[in-house]
PDB file of C-alpha atoms and ligand atoms in Angstrom:
ATOM      1  CA  MET A  15      -5.401  12.955   9.020  1.00 50.00           C
ATOM      2  CA  GLU A  16      -5.773  12.547   4.988  1.00 64.00           C
ATOM      3  CA  ASN A  17      -3.613  15.030   3.410  1.00 94.00           C
ATOM      4  CA  ILE A  18      -5.018  15.379  -0.250  1.00 98.00           C
ATOM      5  CA  HIS A  19      -2.846  17.360  -2.547  1.00 98.00           C
ATOM      6  CA  ILE A  20      -3.935  17.971  -6.187  1.00 98.00           C
ATOM      7  CA  PHE A  21      -1.554  19.041  -8.754  1.00 98.00           C
ATOM      8  CA  LYS A  22      -1.779  20.638 -12.314  1.00 98.00           C
ATOM      9  CA  THR A  23       0.926  18.131 -13.869  1.00 97.00           C
ATOM     10  CA  THR A  24       2.785  15.206 -12.955  1.00 97.00           C
ATOM     11  CA  ASP A  25       6.077  17.223 -12.693  1.00 98.00           C
ATOM     12  CA  GLU A  26       4.431  19.516  -9.929  1.00 98.00           C
ATOM     13  CA  LEU A  27       3.529  16.246  -8.121  1.00 98.00           C
ATOM     14  CA  SER A  28       7.042  14.896  -8.650  1.00 98.00           C
ATOM     15  CA  ALA A  29       8.575  18.135  -7.247  1.00 98.00           C
ATOM     16  CA  PHE A  30       6.365  17.988  -4.192  1.00 98.00           C
ATOM     17  CA  PHE A  31       7.099  14.422  -3.435  1.00 98.00           C
ATOM     18  CA  ALA A  32      10.815  14.985  -4.086  1.00 98.00           C
ATOM     19  CA  GLN A  33      10.951  17.911  -1.709  1.00 98.00           C
ATOM     20  CA  LYS A  34       9.165  15.827   0.955  1.00 98.00           C
ATOM     21  CA  LEU A  35      11.967  13.039   0.223  1.00 98.00           C
ATOM     22  CA  ALA A  36      14.699  15.693   0.678  1.00 98.00           C
ATOM     23  CA  GLU A  37      13.152  16.906   3.874  1.00 98.00           C
ATOM     24  CA  LEU A  38      13.282  13.424   5.187  1.00 98.00           C
ATOM     25  CA  SER A  39      16.560  12.747   4.193  1.00 98.00           C
ATOM     26  CA  HIS A  40      17.840  16.223   5.737  1.00 97.00           C
ATOM     27  CA  SER A  41      15.839  15.388   8.988  1.00 97.00           C
ATOM     28  CA  VAL A  42      17.688  12.011   9.704  1.00 95.00           C
ATOM     29  CA  SER A  43      19.559  11.954  13.254  1.00 91.00           C
ATOM     30  CA  GLU A  44      23.231  11.522  12.974  1.00 90.00           C
ATOM     31  CA  GLY A  45      24.326   7.847  11.999  1.00 91.00           C
ATOM     32  CA  LYS A  46      20.849   6.781  11.205  1.00 94.00           C
ATOM     33  CA  GLN A  47      19.243   6.198   7.944  1.00 97.00           C
ATOM     34  CA  ALA A  48      15.626   6.899   6.743  1.00 98.00           C
ATOM     35  CA  SER A  49      13.953   3.701   5.444  1.00 98.00           C
ATOM     36  CA  VAL A  50      11.651   4.224   2.231  1.00 98.00           C
ATOM     37  CA  ALA A  51       9.530   1.528   0.579  1.00 99.00           C
ATOM     38  CA  LEU A  52       9.101   2.026  -2.972  1.00 98.00           C
ATOM     39  CA  SER A  53       6.302   1.197  -5.387  1.00 98.00           C
ATOM     40  CA  GLY A  54       6.095   0.027  -8.772  1.00 98.00           C
ATOM     41  CA  GLY A  55       3.507   1.760 -11.404  1.00 97.00           C
ATOM     42  CA  SER A  56       3.401   4.710 -13.641  1.00 97.00           C
ATOM     43  CA  THR A  57       3.159   7.383 -11.255  1.00 97.00           C
ATOM     44  CA  PRO A  58       6.249   6.229  -9.081  1.00 98.00           C
ATOM     45  CA  ARG A  59       8.020   5.816 -12.270  1.00 98.00           C
ATOM     46  CA  ALA A  60       7.278   9.536 -13.649  1.00 98.00           C
ATOM     47  CA  ILE A  61       8.465  10.761  -9.940  1.00 98.00           C
ATOM     48  CA  PHE A  62      11.722   8.534 -10.153  1.00 98.00           C
ATOM     49  CA  GLN A  63      12.414  10.133 -13.509  1.00 98.00           C
ATOM     50  CA  TYR A  64      11.517  13.551 -12.383  1.00 98.00           C
ATOM     51  CA  ILE A  65      14.219  13.068  -9.462  1.00 98.00           C
ATOM     52  CA  SER A  66      16.804  12.040 -11.703  1.00 98.00           C
ATOM     53  CA  ARG A  67      16.501  15.009 -13.796  1.00 98.00           C
ATOM     54  CA  HIS A  68      15.795  17.769 -11.159  1.00 98.00           C
ATOM     55  CA  ALA A  69      16.231  16.758  -7.829  1.00 98.00           C
ATOM     56  CA  VAL A  70      19.341  14.326  -7.240  1.00 98.00           C
ATOM     57  CA  ASP A  71      21.310  17.013  -5.398  1.00 98.00           C
ATOM     58  CA  SER A  72      18.509  18.233  -3.217  1.00 98.00           C
ATOM     59  CA  ILE A  73      18.354  14.727  -1.500  1.00 98.00           C
ATOM     60  CA  HIS A  74      20.876  13.398   1.011  1.00 97.00           C
ATOM     61  CA  TRP A  75      21.277  10.003  -0.357  1.00 98.00           C
ATOM     62  CA  ASP A  76      23.515   8.918   2.369  1.00 97.00           C
ATOM     63  CA  ASN A  77      20.759   9.183   4.820  1.00 98.00           C
ATOM     64  CA  ILE A  78      18.385   6.870   2.680  1.00 98.00           C
ATOM     65  CA  ARG A  79      17.762   3.244   2.468  1.00 98.00           C
ATOM     66  CA  LEU A  80      15.652   1.978  -0.125  1.00 98.00           C
ATOM     67  CA  PHE A  81      13.140  -0.994   0.145  1.00 99.00           C
ATOM     68  CA  TRP A  82      10.214  -2.133  -1.825  1.00 99.00           C
ATOM     69  CA  GLY A  83       6.509  -2.336  -0.904  1.00 98.00           C
ATOM     70  CA  ASP A  84       5.854  -5.068  -3.434  1.00 98.00           C
ATOM     71  CA  GLU A  85       7.605  -7.069  -6.316  1.00 98.00           C
ATOM     72  CA  ARG A  86       6.671  -9.003  -9.334  1.00 98.00           C
ATOM     73  CA  CYS A  87       8.283 -12.634  -8.928  1.00 98.00           C
ATOM     74  CA  VAL A  88      10.355 -12.214 -12.162  1.00 98.00           C
ATOM     75  CA  PRO A  89      14.350 -11.972 -12.369  1.00 98.00           C
ATOM     76  CA  PRO A  90      15.522  -8.374 -11.852  1.00 98.00           C
ATOM     77  CA  ASP A  91      16.527  -7.908 -15.326  1.00 98.00           C
ATOM     78  CA  GLN A  92      12.980  -8.364 -16.625  1.00 98.00           C
ATOM     79  CA  GLU A  93      10.756  -5.265 -17.668  1.00 98.00           C
ATOM     80  CA  GLU A  94       8.086  -6.424 -15.345  1.00 98.00           C
ATOM     81  CA  SER A  95      10.296  -5.757 -12.322  1.00 98.00           C
ATOM     82  CA  ASN A  96       9.715  -3.032 -10.026  1.00 98.00           C
ATOM     83  CA  TYR A  97      13.516  -3.234  -9.150  1.00 98.00           C
ATOM     84  CA  LYS A  98      14.424  -2.961 -12.841  1.00 98.00           C
ATOM     85  CA  MET A  99      11.891  -0.105 -13.297  1.00 98.00           C
ATOM     86  CA  THR A 100      13.386   1.600 -10.289  1.00 98.00           C
ATOM     87  CA  LEU A 101      17.154   0.976 -11.489  1.00 98.00           C
ATOM     88  CA  ASP A 102      16.478   2.338 -15.049  1.00 98.00           C
ATOM     89  CA  THR A 103      14.742   5.375 -13.787  1.00 98.00           C
ATOM     90  CA  LEU A 104      16.297   6.388 -10.659  1.00 98.00           C
ATOM     91  CA  LEU A 105      19.336   3.960  -9.347  1.00 98.00           C
ATOM     92  CA  VAL A 106      21.708   4.405 -12.215  1.00 98.00           C
ATOM     93  CA  ASN A 107      21.338   8.274 -11.651  1.00 98.00           C
ATOM     94  CA  ILE A 108      21.867   8.754  -7.960  1.00 98.00           C
ATOM     95  CA  PRO A 109      24.706   8.424  -5.760  1.00 98.00           C
ATOM     96  CA  LEU A 110      23.183   5.734  -3.323  1.00 98.00           C
ATOM     97  CA  GLU A 111      25.349   2.674  -2.276  1.00 97.00           C
ATOM     98  CA  SER A 112      24.110  -0.705  -3.136  1.00 97.00           C
ATOM     99  CA  SER A 113      24.549  -1.442   0.473  1.00 98.00           C
ATOM    100  CA  SER A 114      21.537   0.719   0.995  1.00 98.00           C
ATOM    101  CA  ILE A 115      19.508  -0.692  -1.743  1.00 98.00           C
ATOM    102  CA  PHE A 116      17.378  -3.879  -0.602  1.00 99.00           C
ATOM    103  CA  ARG A 117      15.406  -5.242  -3.441  1.00 98.00           C
ATOM    104  CA  ILE A 118      12.741  -8.108  -3.096  1.00 98.00           C
ATOM    105  CA  LYS A 119      14.277 -11.058  -5.147  1.00 98.00           C
ATOM    106  CA  GLY A 120      11.720 -11.530  -7.515  1.00 98.00           C
ATOM    107  CA  GLU A 121      13.809 -14.686  -8.986  1.00 98.00           C
ATOM    108  CA  LYS A 122      13.420 -16.529  -5.746  1.00 98.00           C
ATOM    109  CA  ASN A 123      10.818 -18.883  -4.267  1.00 98.00           C
ATOM    110  CA  PRO A 124       7.981 -16.534  -3.379  1.00 98.00           C
ATOM    111  CA  VAL A 125       6.977 -17.932  -0.157  1.00 98.00           C
ATOM    112  CA  GLU A 126      10.612 -18.346   0.919  1.00 98.00           C
ATOM    113  CA  GLU A 127      11.584 -14.818  -0.308  1.00 98.00           C
ATOM    114  CA  ALA A 128       8.508 -13.023   1.547  1.00 98.00           C
ATOM    115  CA  GLU A 129      10.072 -14.775   4.553  1.00 98.00           C
ATOM    116  CA  ARG A 130      13.566 -13.697   3.920  1.00 99.00           C
ATOM    117  CA  TYR A 131      12.430  -9.997   3.241  1.00 99.00           C
ATOM    118  CA  SER A 132      10.210  -9.910   6.150  1.00 98.00           C
ATOM    119  CA  THR A 133      13.386 -11.182   8.499  1.00 98.00           C
ATOM    120  CA  LEU A 134      15.522  -8.528   6.822  1.00 98.00           C
ATOM    121  CA  VAL A 135      13.271  -5.434   7.180  1.00 98.00           C
ATOM    122  CA  SER A 136      12.617  -6.637  10.802  1.00 98.00           C
ATOM    123  CA  GLY A 137      16.285  -6.617  11.536  1.00 98.00           C
ATOM    124  CA  LEU A 138      16.868  -3.270   9.786  1.00 98.00           C
ATOM    125  CA  LEU A 139      14.257  -1.062  10.684  1.00 98.00           C
ATOM    126  CA  PRO A 140      13.275   0.455  14.198  1.00 97.00           C
ATOM    127  CA  LYS A 141      10.211  -0.910  15.579  1.00 97.00           C
ATOM    128  CA  TYR A 142       6.744   0.574  16.773  1.00 97.00           C
ATOM    129  CA  ASN A 143       3.979  -1.461  17.997  1.00 93.00           C
ATOM    130  CA  ASP A 144       6.675  -4.471  17.887  1.00 96.00           C
ATOM    131  CA  THR A 145       6.417  -3.857  13.942  1.00 98.00           C
ATOM    132  CA  PRO A 146       9.296  -2.397  11.820  1.00 98.00           C
ATOM    133  CA  ALA A 147       8.320   1.105  10.880  1.00 98.00           C
ATOM    134  CA  PHE A 148       9.239   2.675   7.472  1.00 98.00           C
ATOM    135  CA  ASP A 149       9.758   6.377   7.593  1.00 98.00           C
ATOM    136  CA  MET A 150       7.962   6.454   4.253  1.00 98.00           C
ATOM    137  CA  VAL A 151       5.817   4.103   2.222  1.00 98.00           C
ATOM    138  CA  LEU A 152       4.915   4.793  -1.508  1.00 98.00           C
ATOM    139  CA  LEU A 153       1.786   3.277  -2.888  1.00 98.00           C
ATOM    140  CA  GLY A 154       0.316   3.280  -6.243  1.00 98.00           C
ATOM    141  CA  LEU A 155      -3.431   2.687  -6.968  1.00 98.00           C
ATOM    142  CA  GLY A 156      -5.009   0.212  -9.354  1.00 98.00           C
ATOM    143  CA  GLU A 157      -8.351   0.864 -11.235  1.00 97.00           C
ATOM    144  CA  ASP A 158      -9.701  -2.057  -9.095  1.00 98.00           C
ATOM    145  CA  GLY A 159      -8.555  -0.510  -5.859  1.00 98.00           C
ATOM    146  CA  HIS A 160      -5.456  -2.782  -5.488  1.00 98.00           C
ATOM    147  CA  THR A 161      -2.442  -1.093  -3.801  1.00 98.00           C
ATOM    148  CA  ALA A 162       0.865  -2.631  -3.442  1.00 98.00           C
ATOM    149  CA  SER A 163       0.135  -6.162  -4.588  1.00 98.00           C
ATOM    150  CA  ILE A 164      -2.916  -6.434  -2.338  1.00 98.00           C
ATOM    151  CA  PHE A 165      -5.804  -7.244  -4.854  1.00 98.00           C
ATOM    152  CA  PRO A 166      -9.555  -7.328  -3.914  1.00 98.00           C
ATOM    153  CA  PRO A 167      -9.872 -11.283  -3.779  1.00 97.00           C
ATOM    154  CA  ASP A 168      -6.969 -11.182  -1.012  1.00 97.00           C
ATOM    155  CA  ILE A 169      -7.967  -8.222   0.907  1.00 97.00           C
ATOM    156  CA  THR A 170      -7.416 -10.351   3.964  1.00 97.00           C
ATOM    157  CA  LEU A 171      -3.631  -9.695   3.547  1.00 96.00           C
ATOM    158  CA  PHE A 172      -4.250  -6.387   5.188  1.00 95.00           C
ATOM    159  CA  ASN A 173      -4.794  -8.542   8.454  1.00 96.00           C
ATOM    160  CA  SER A 174      -1.978 -10.719   8.116  1.00 98.00           C
ATOM    161  CA  LYS A 175       0.264 -11.266  10.870  1.00 98.00           C
ATOM    162  CA  LYS A 176       3.336 -11.441   8.660  1.00 98.00           C
ATOM    163  CA  LEU A 177       4.941  -8.343   7.250  1.00 98.00           C
ATOM    164  CA  PHE A 178       5.385  -9.468   3.598  1.00 98.00           C
ATOM    165  CA  GLU A 179       3.376 -12.292   1.931  1.00 98.00           C
ATOM    166  CA  ALA A 180       3.667 -14.215  -1.302  1.00 98.00           C
ATOM    167  CA  THR A 181       0.389 -13.776  -3.545  1.00 98.00           C
ATOM    168  CA  GLN A 182      -0.547 -13.194  -6.991  1.00 98.00           C
ATOM    169  CA  ASN A 183      -2.109 -10.850  -9.537  1.00 98.00           C
ATOM    170  CA  PRO A 184      -5.767 -12.318  -9.775  1.00 98.00           C
ATOM    171  CA  TYR A 185      -6.020 -11.165 -13.647  1.00 98.00           C
ATOM    172  CA  THR A 186      -2.904 -12.614 -14.830  1.00 98.00           C
ATOM    173  CA  GLY A 187      -1.886 -15.241 -12.189  1.00 98.00           C
ATOM    174  CA  GLN A 188       1.636 -13.423 -11.817  1.00 98.00           C
ATOM    175  CA  LYS A 189       3.063 -14.314  -8.580  1.00 98.00           C
ATOM    176  CA  ARG A 190       3.846 -11.415  -6.323  1.00 98.00           C
ATOM    177  CA  ILE A 191       5.391 -10.470  -3.085  1.00 98.00           C
ATOM    178  CA  THR A 192       3.605  -7.685  -1.055  1.00 98.00           C
ATOM    179  CA  ALA A 193       3.793  -5.755   1.980  1.00 98.00           C
ATOM    180  CA  THR A 194       0.752  -6.623   4.380  1.00 98.00           C
ATOM    181  CA  GLY A 195      -1.464  -4.048   6.094  1.00 98.00           C
ATOM    182  CA  ARG A 196       0.589  -4.656   9.198  1.00 98.00           C
ATOM    183  CA  ILE A 197       3.731  -3.165   8.113  1.00 98.00           C
ATOM    184  CA  ILE A 198       1.811  -0.528   5.691  1.00 98.00           C
ATOM    185  CA  ASN A 199      -0.324   0.766   8.433  1.00 98.00           C
ATOM    186  CA  ASN A 200       2.781   0.895  10.774  1.00 98.00           C
ATOM    187  CA  ALA A 201       4.661   3.587   8.599  1.00 98.00           C
ATOM    188  CA  ARG A 202       5.362   7.044   9.888  1.00 98.00           C
ATOM    189  CA  ASN A 203       4.353   8.485   6.414  1.00 98.00           C
ATOM    190  CA  VAL A 204       2.143   6.711   3.470  1.00 98.00           C
ATOM    191  CA  PHE A 205       1.883   8.438   0.014  1.00 98.00           C
ATOM    192  CA  PHE A 206      -0.611   7.273  -2.497  1.00 98.00           C
ATOM    193  CA  LEU A 207       0.838   8.513  -5.744  1.00 98.00           C
ATOM    194  CA  VAL A 208      -2.046   8.712  -8.355  1.00 98.00           C
ATOM    195  CA  THR A 209      -2.353  10.369 -11.810  1.00 98.00           C
ATOM    196  CA  GLY A 210      -4.433   9.999 -14.733  1.00 98.00           C
ATOM    197  CA  ALA A 211      -8.224  10.198 -15.651  1.00 98.00           C
ATOM    198  CA  SER A 212      -8.414   6.270 -15.381  1.00 98.00           C
ATOM    199  CA  LYS A 213      -8.090   6.414 -11.794  1.00 98.00           C
ATOM    200  CA  ALA A 214     -10.613   9.199 -11.047  1.00 98.00           C
ATOM    201  CA  GLU A 215     -13.601   7.053 -10.196  1.00 98.00           C
ATOM    202  CA  MET A 216     -11.442   4.877  -7.830  1.00 98.00           C
ATOM    203  CA  VAL A 217      -9.820   7.759  -6.335  1.00 98.00           C
ATOM    204  CA  ALA A 218     -13.394   9.343  -5.685  1.00 98.00           C
ATOM    205  CA  ARG A 219     -14.817   6.015  -4.404  1.00 98.00           C
ATOM    206  CA  LEU A 220     -11.962   5.868  -1.789  1.00 98.00           C
ATOM    207  CA  ILE A 221     -11.804   9.499  -0.596  1.00 97.00           C
ATOM    208  CA  LYS A 222     -15.558   9.978  -0.684  1.00 97.00           C
ATOM    209  CA  LYS A 223     -16.134   6.559   1.156  1.00 97.00           C
ATOM    210  CA  GLN A 224     -18.694   5.774  -1.490  1.00 97.00           C
ATOM    211  CA  GLU A 225     -20.653   2.645  -1.689  1.00 90.00           C
ATOM    212  CA  GLY A 226     -18.752  -0.673  -1.034  1.00 94.00           C
ATOM    213  CA  TYR A 227     -15.350   1.145  -0.695  1.00 97.00           C
ATOM    214  CA  GLU A 228     -14.403  -0.773   2.367  1.00 97.00           C
ATOM    215  CA  ASN A 229     -13.890  -3.916   0.227  1.00 97.00           C
ATOM    216  CA  LEU A 230     -11.277  -2.265  -1.665  1.00 98.00           C
ATOM    217  CA  PRO A 231      -7.715  -2.893  -0.573  1.00 98.00           C
ATOM    218  CA  ALA A 232      -6.759   0.730  -0.730  1.00 98.00           C
ATOM    219  CA  SER A 233      -9.461   1.795   1.774  1.00 98.00           C
ATOM    220  CA  ARG A 234      -7.791  -0.362   4.476  1.00 98.00           C
ATOM    221  CA  VAL A 235      -4.590   1.884   4.351  1.00 98.00           C
ATOM    222  CA  MET A 236      -5.105   3.754   7.625  1.00 97.00           C
ATOM    223  CA  PRO A 237      -1.520   4.453   9.085  1.00 97.00           C
ATOM    224  CA  GLU A 238      -1.825   4.618  12.884  1.00 97.00           C
ATOM    225  CA  SER A 239       0.455   7.751  12.372  1.00 97.00           C
ATOM    226  CA  LYS A 240      -2.663   9.461  10.409  1.00 96.00           C
ATOM    227  CA  ASN A 241       0.181  10.700   8.119  1.00 97.00           C
ATOM    228  CA  LEU A 242      -1.598   9.386   4.807  1.00 97.00           C
ATOM    229  CA  PHE A 243      -1.068  11.751   2.120  1.00 98.00           C
ATOM    230  CA  TRP A 244      -3.021  11.651  -1.427  1.00 98.00           C
ATOM    231  CA  LEU A 245      -0.668  13.180  -4.148  1.00 98.00           C
ATOM    232  CA  LEU A 246      -3.030  13.536  -7.375  1.00 98.00           C
ATOM    233  CA  ASP A 247      -3.066  15.134 -10.708  1.00 98.00           C
ATOM    234  CA  GLU A 248      -5.926  17.122 -11.498  1.00 98.00           C
ATOM    235  CA  GLN A 249      -7.261  14.074 -13.928  1.00 98.00           C
ATOM    236  CA  ALA A 250      -7.277  11.533 -11.096  1.00 98.00           C
ATOM    237  CA  ALA A 251      -8.913  13.973  -8.849  1.00 98.00           C
ATOM    238  CA  GLY A 252     -11.590  14.894 -11.511  1.00 98.00           C
ATOM    239  CA  LEU A 253     -14.430  13.515  -9.597  1.00 98.00           C
ATOM    240  CA  LEU A 254     -13.604  14.863  -6.130  1.00 96.00           C
TER     241      LEU A 254
HETATM  242  C1  6PG B 324       2.897  -2.568  -8.965  1.00 73.24           C
HETATM  243  C2  6PG B 324       2.345  -1.435  -7.947  1.00 73.24           C
HETATM  244  C3  6PG B 324       0.902  -1.634  -8.224  1.00 73.24           C
HETATM  245  C4  6PG B 324       0.874  -0.209  -9.229  1.00 73.24           C
HETATM  246  C5  6PG B 324      -0.662  -0.100  -9.348  1.00 73.24           C
HETATM  247  C6  6PG B 324      -0.975   1.226 -10.180  1.00 73.24           C
HETATM  248  O1  6PG B 324       3.696  -3.404  -8.589  1.00 73.24           O
HETATM  249  O2  6PG B 324       2.581  -2.342 -10.056  1.00 73.24           O
HETATM  250  O3  6PG B 324       2.754  -2.095  -6.719  1.00 73.24           O
HETATM  251  O4  6PG B 324       0.223  -1.435  -6.843  1.00 73.24           O
HETATM  252  O5  6PG B 324       1.072   0.786  -8.183  1.00 73.24           O
HETATM  253  O6  6PG B 324      -1.055  -1.160 -10.170  1.00 73.24           O
HETATM  254  O7  6PG B 324      -0.068   1.072 -11.369  1.00 73.24           O
HETATM  255  P1  6PG B 324      -0.209   2.028 -12.636  1.00 73.24           P
HETATM  256  O8  6PG B 324      -0.091   3.478 -11.905  1.00 73.24           O
HETATM  257  O9  6PG B 324       0.776   1.646 -13.582  1.00 73.24           O
HETATM  258  O10 6PG B 324      -1.615   1.892 -13.091  1.00 73.24           O
END
């Protein structure tokens, strides 16, 4: 069931998401941890900044483990790194043990790291359909309809048997590691986090299932749980 939430401002969107994360963190059974796969991108960045400013105390961080749904193949101290973006905007401001933070090592050989991370995630998460199940997967949306680091030329990554794959940004050649559709669509909750007028056309194509939408990687995000949430600001929702 697609849940589409439209907000006046990024702060309102961020507050809504922070509330969902807080609810998740307080719903975890004794001794367990909720596993959240983070995304890069401008909207997740804004949400992380919001949480750092306004929501740190409402989230039970001891019950959370952080992973990433994709990473750029660069060292963790590079501006391009999704981990660095998260470190600078969120991790430095929250009381989360480093033992609960599992970054994708962008500085390693991509194929070997995709394999390592798949094994790590497989060993740490509960299984559903014989596949690790994240409690929450955060996704951004590119203007070309990419999500995580699954770009249109590599849409077949949605059908990979693997959990994470090495790929690349087809426009820049930058190597990436990305979650595949197998693990994204096995998550209990998936959030598309999209703001800005530049995404309005793509959001409309996807949600209104307009001509050719099925060739867009983001259209393949269809969690079996049916818990797919679109968190949009009014600009990104402008053509709905
Ligand atoms: C990344 C993200 C990517 C991002 C989209 C949208 O590594 O950058 O995984 O999927 O979410 O490119 O990014 P913007 O919101 O910055 O346009």
